[in-house]
PDB file of C-alpha atoms in Angstrom:
ATOM      1  CA  UNK A   1    -117.396  47.962 -12.374  1.00 71.00           C
ATOM      2  CA  UNK A   2    -113.718  49.119 -11.826  1.00 75.00           C
ATOM      3  CA  UNK A   3    -111.999  47.844 -15.400  1.00 90.00           C
ATOM      4  CA  UNK A   4    -108.923  49.450 -16.958  1.00 94.00           C
ATOM      5  CA  UNK A   5    -108.073  48.255 -20.368  1.00 94.00           C
ATOM      6  CA  UNK A   6    -104.504  48.021 -22.174  1.00 96.00           C
ATOM      7  CA  UNK A   7    -104.565  48.303 -26.106  1.00 96.00           C
ATOM      8  CA  UNK A   8    -101.826  49.401 -28.349  1.00 97.00           C
ATOM      9  CA  UNK A   9     -99.019  46.601 -27.723  1.00 96.00           C
ATOM     10  CA  UNK A  10     -96.906  44.551 -30.419  1.00 97.00           C
ATOM     11  CA  UNK A  11     -93.546  43.562 -32.036  1.00 98.00           C
ATOM     12  CA  UNK A  12     -91.253  46.880 -33.056  1.00 98.00           C
ATOM     13  CA  UNK A  13     -87.551  46.783 -34.220  1.00 98.00           C
ATOM     14  CA  UNK A  14     -85.390  48.455 -32.201  1.00 98.00           C
ATOM     15  CA  UNK A  15     -85.172  52.380 -32.141  1.00 98.00           C
ATOM     16  CA  UNK A  16     -88.841  52.155 -32.996  1.00 98.00           C
ATOM     17  CA  UNK A  17     -92.073  53.668 -31.378  1.00 98.00           C
ATOM     18  CA  UNK A  18     -95.098  52.517 -29.960  1.00 98.00           C
ATOM     19  CA  UNK A  19     -98.284  54.059 -27.852  1.00 98.00           C
ATOM     20  CA  UNK A  20    -100.265  52.210 -25.765  1.00 98.00           C
ATOM     21  CA  UNK A  21    -103.448  53.218 -24.143  1.00 98.00           C
ATOM     22  CA  UNK A  22    -105.317  52.536 -20.954  1.00 96.00           C
ATOM     23  CA  UNK A  23    -109.299  53.382 -21.065  1.00 94.00           C
ATOM     24  CA  UNK A  24    -110.504  53.857 -17.363  1.00 90.00           C
ATOM     25  CA  UNK A  25    -114.207  52.796 -16.235  1.00 86.00           C
ATOM     26  CA  UNK A  26    -115.642  52.495 -13.300  1.00 81.00           C
ATOM     27  CA  UNK A  27    -114.411  53.245 -10.096  1.00 74.00           C
ATOM     28  CA  UNK A  28    -110.737  53.494 -11.575  1.00 66.00           C
ATOM     29  CA  UNK A  29    -111.203  56.904 -13.427  1.00 58.00           C
ATOM     30  CA  UNK A  30    -111.885  58.491  -9.897  1.00 66.00           C
ATOM     31  CA  UNK A  31    -108.518  57.414  -8.549  1.00 76.00           C
ATOM     32  CA  UNK A  32    -106.119  60.113  -8.396  1.00 85.00           C
ATOM     33  CA  UNK A  33    -103.059  58.445  -9.823  1.00 93.00           C
ATOM     34  CA  UNK A  34    -102.784  56.456 -12.778  1.00 94.00           C
ATOM     35  CA  UNK A  35     -99.061  54.551 -13.739  1.00 97.00           C
ATOM     36  CA  UNK A  36     -97.701  51.805 -16.243  1.00 98.00           C
ATOM     37  CA  UNK A  37     -95.716  49.148 -15.044  1.00 98.00           C
ATOM     38  CA  UNK A  38     -93.934  46.539 -17.038  1.00 98.00           C
ATOM     39  CA  UNK A  39     -92.864  42.716 -16.069  1.00 98.00           C
ATOM     40  CA  UNK A  40     -90.356  40.770 -18.262  1.00 96.00           C
ATOM     41  CA  UNK A  41     -89.821  37.144 -17.878  1.00 92.00           C
ATOM     42  CA  UNK A  42     -88.548  36.041 -14.862  1.00 94.00           C
ATOM     43  CA  UNK A  43     -88.639  39.473 -13.545  1.00 95.00           C
ATOM     44  CA  UNK A  44     -90.819  41.326 -10.730  1.00 95.00           C
ATOM     45  CA  UNK A  45     -93.297  43.898 -12.042  1.00 96.00           C
ATOM     46  CA  UNK A  46     -91.591  47.143 -12.324  1.00 97.00           C
ATOM     47  CA  UNK A  47     -92.780  50.890 -12.546  1.00 98.00           C
ATOM     48  CA  UNK A  48     -92.492  52.810 -15.850  1.00 98.00           C
ATOM     49  CA  UNK A  49     -94.252  56.198 -15.419  1.00 98.00           C
ATOM     50  CA  UNK A  50     -97.234  57.729 -13.354  1.00 97.00           C
ATOM     51  CA  UNK A  51     -99.244  60.625 -13.663  1.00 96.00           C
ATOM     52  CA  UNK A  52    -101.439  62.486 -11.352  1.00 93.00           C
ATOM     53  CA  UNK A  53    -105.012  62.987 -12.847  1.00 86.00           C
ATOM     54  CA  UNK A  54    -105.957  66.237 -11.498  1.00 87.00           C
ATOM     55  CA  UNK A  55    -102.641  68.710 -12.118  1.00 83.00           C
ATOM     56  CA  UNK A  56    -100.990  66.235 -14.512  1.00 86.00           C
ATOM     57  CA  UNK A  57     -97.651  65.683 -12.447  1.00 94.00           C
ATOM     58  CA  UNK A  58     -95.720  63.027 -13.674  1.00 96.00           C
ATOM     59  CA  UNK A  59     -92.854  60.713 -12.708  1.00 97.00           C
ATOM     60  CA  UNK A  60     -90.873  58.062 -14.603  1.00 98.00           C
ATOM     61  CA  UNK A  61     -88.415  55.226 -14.167  1.00 98.00           C
ATOM     62  CA  UNK A  62     -84.552  56.298 -14.929  1.00 98.00           C
ATOM     63  CA  UNK A  63     -84.334  53.855 -17.705  1.00 97.00           C
ATOM     64  CA  UNK A  64     -86.955  55.180 -19.837  1.00 98.00           C
ATOM     65  CA  UNK A  65     -86.374  58.916 -19.043  1.00 98.00           C
ATOM     66  CA  UNK A  66     -86.092  61.136 -22.140  1.00 97.00           C
ATOM     67  CA  UNK A  67     -87.544  58.191 -24.102  1.00 98.00           C
ATOM     68  CA  UNK A  68     -91.080  57.278 -22.690  1.00 98.00           C
ATOM     69  CA  UNK A  69     -94.081  60.118 -22.280  1.00 98.00           C
ATOM     70  CA  UNK A  70     -97.018  59.479 -20.114  1.00 98.00           C
ATOM     71  CA  UNK A  71    -100.168  61.543 -20.669  1.00 96.00           C
ATOM     72  CA  UNK A  72    -103.713  61.807 -19.915  1.00 93.00           C
ATOM     73  CA  UNK A  73    -106.952  62.568 -21.936  1.00 92.00           C
ATOM     74  CA  UNK A  74    -109.489  63.249 -19.010  1.00 86.00           C
ATOM     75  CA  UNK A  75    -112.194  63.546 -21.255  1.00 88.00           C
ATOM     76  CA  UNK A  76    -111.680  60.008 -22.555  1.00 91.00           C
ATOM     77  CA  UNK A  77    -110.736  58.799 -19.271  1.00 90.00           C
ATOM     78  CA  UNK A  78    -107.424  57.589 -21.199  1.00 93.00           C
ATOM     79  CA  UNK A  79    -103.879  57.260 -20.177  1.00 95.00           C
ATOM     80  CA  UNK A  80    -101.061  57.128 -22.704  1.00 97.00           C
ATOM     81  CA  UNK A  81     -97.564  55.962 -22.666  1.00 98.00           C
ATOM     82  CA  UNK A  82     -95.775  57.077 -25.641  1.00 98.00           C
ATOM     83  CA  UNK A  83     -92.318  54.980 -26.158  1.00 98.00           C
ATOM     84  CA  UNK A  84     -89.931  56.149 -28.493  1.00 98.00           C
ATOM     85  CA  UNK A  85     -86.136  54.826 -29.179  1.00 98.00           C
ATOM     86  CA  UNK A  86     -87.389  51.466 -27.889  1.00 98.00           C
ATOM     87  CA  UNK A  87     -84.596  48.676 -26.976  1.00 98.00           C
ATOM     88  CA  UNK A  88     -84.736  44.846 -26.398  1.00 97.00           C
ATOM     89  CA  UNK A  89     -84.890  45.411 -22.787  1.00 97.00           C
ATOM     90  CA  UNK A  90     -88.250  47.286 -22.710  1.00 98.00           C
ATOM     91  CA  UNK A  91     -89.580  43.996 -24.128  1.00 98.00           C
ATOM     92  CA  UNK A  92     -92.299  43.021 -21.418  1.00 98.00           C
ATOM     93  CA  UNK A  93     -95.754  42.796 -20.461  1.00 98.00           C
ATOM     94  CA  UNK A  94     -96.946  46.204 -19.600  1.00 98.00           C
ATOM     95  CA  UNK A  95     -99.454  46.981 -16.851  1.00 98.00           C
ATOM     96  CA  UNK A  96    -101.948  49.916 -16.541  1.00 97.00           C
ATOM     97  CA  UNK A  97    -102.668  50.849 -12.785  1.00 96.00           C
ATOM     98  CA  UNK A  98    -105.027  53.089 -10.947  1.00 94.00           C
ATOM     99  CA  UNK A  99    -104.605  53.984  -7.299  1.00 92.00           C
ATOM    100  CA  UNK A 100    -104.896  56.876  -4.566  1.00 90.00           C
ATOM    101  CA  UNK A 101    -101.383  57.917  -5.006  1.00 91.00           C
ATOM    102  CA  UNK A 102     -98.575  58.346  -7.161  1.00 94.00           C
ATOM    103  CA  UNK A 103     -95.681  55.953  -6.225  1.00 94.00           C
ATOM    104  CA  UNK A 104     -93.202  53.591  -7.824  1.00 96.00           C
ATOM    105  CA  UNK A 105     -94.684  50.411  -5.551  1.00 96.00           C
ATOM    106  CA  UNK A 106     -97.343  48.185  -7.015  1.00 96.00           C
ATOM    107  CA  UNK A 107     -98.659  48.058  -3.442  1.00 94.00           C
ATOM    108  CA  UNK A 108     -99.629  51.566  -3.959  1.00 91.00           C
ATOM    109  CA  UNK A 109    -102.332  50.688  -6.670  1.00 94.00           C
ATOM    110  CA  UNK A 110    -105.611  48.810  -6.118  1.00 91.00           C
ATOM    111  CA  UNK A 111    -106.900  48.424  -9.984  1.00 93.00           C
ATOM    112  CA  UNK A 112    -104.916  46.682 -12.846  1.00 96.00           C
ATOM    113  CA  UNK A 113    -105.427  46.301 -16.344  1.00 96.00           C
ATOM    114  CA  UNK A 114    -104.632  42.855 -17.925  1.00 96.00           C
ATOM    115  CA  UNK A 115    -101.335  43.726 -19.846  1.00 97.00           C
ATOM    116  CA  UNK A 116    -100.384  44.013 -23.174  1.00 97.00           C
ATOM    117  CA  UNK A 117     -97.355  42.575 -24.734  1.00 98.00           C
ATOM    118  CA  UNK A 118     -94.319  44.608 -26.114  1.00 98.00           C
ATOM    119  CA  UNK A 119     -91.608  43.037 -27.585  1.00 98.00           C
ATOM    120  CA  UNK A 120     -88.538  44.941 -29.176  1.00 98.00           C
ATOM    121  CA  UNK A 121     -86.670  42.836 -31.631  1.00 97.00           C
ATOM    122  CA  UNK A 122     -82.522  43.726 -32.049  1.00 94.00           C
TER     123      UNK A 122
END
C-alpha cells in the first residue's frame, strides 16, 4: 500500500528551526520526485521544495530559498525539510507528496501524506 507519513511539525518562535520528515512506503518510494507543499488557512496548496530521488536535484519556492533545505535518505526512504529562520507567514499544514516528475504544481503528484501542522509565533 502506498503511504507517505509526515512528522516533526509543532510550535516554534519566529527565527527558530524545525525539521520535517516524510517516510515513504509501498509504491511511493519508487516515485521519481518527492516534494513538500504547504497550505495556510484560506489559501491554496503551495509548493515549498522538491527533490529528485535519483541524482538529488532540488527546487525551491522563492519564499523559502536560503532558509529551507530539502534532502533525502535513500536507505531510509525518507525525505526531510530543514526549516531555519522561520517566519509567522510560514505557518501552515505541510504535506509530503510523491510523483513521477519534479514540479511546482500539486497536480503533478499522485501520492500525498496526511499533513503536519507548523505554527510560527511572532
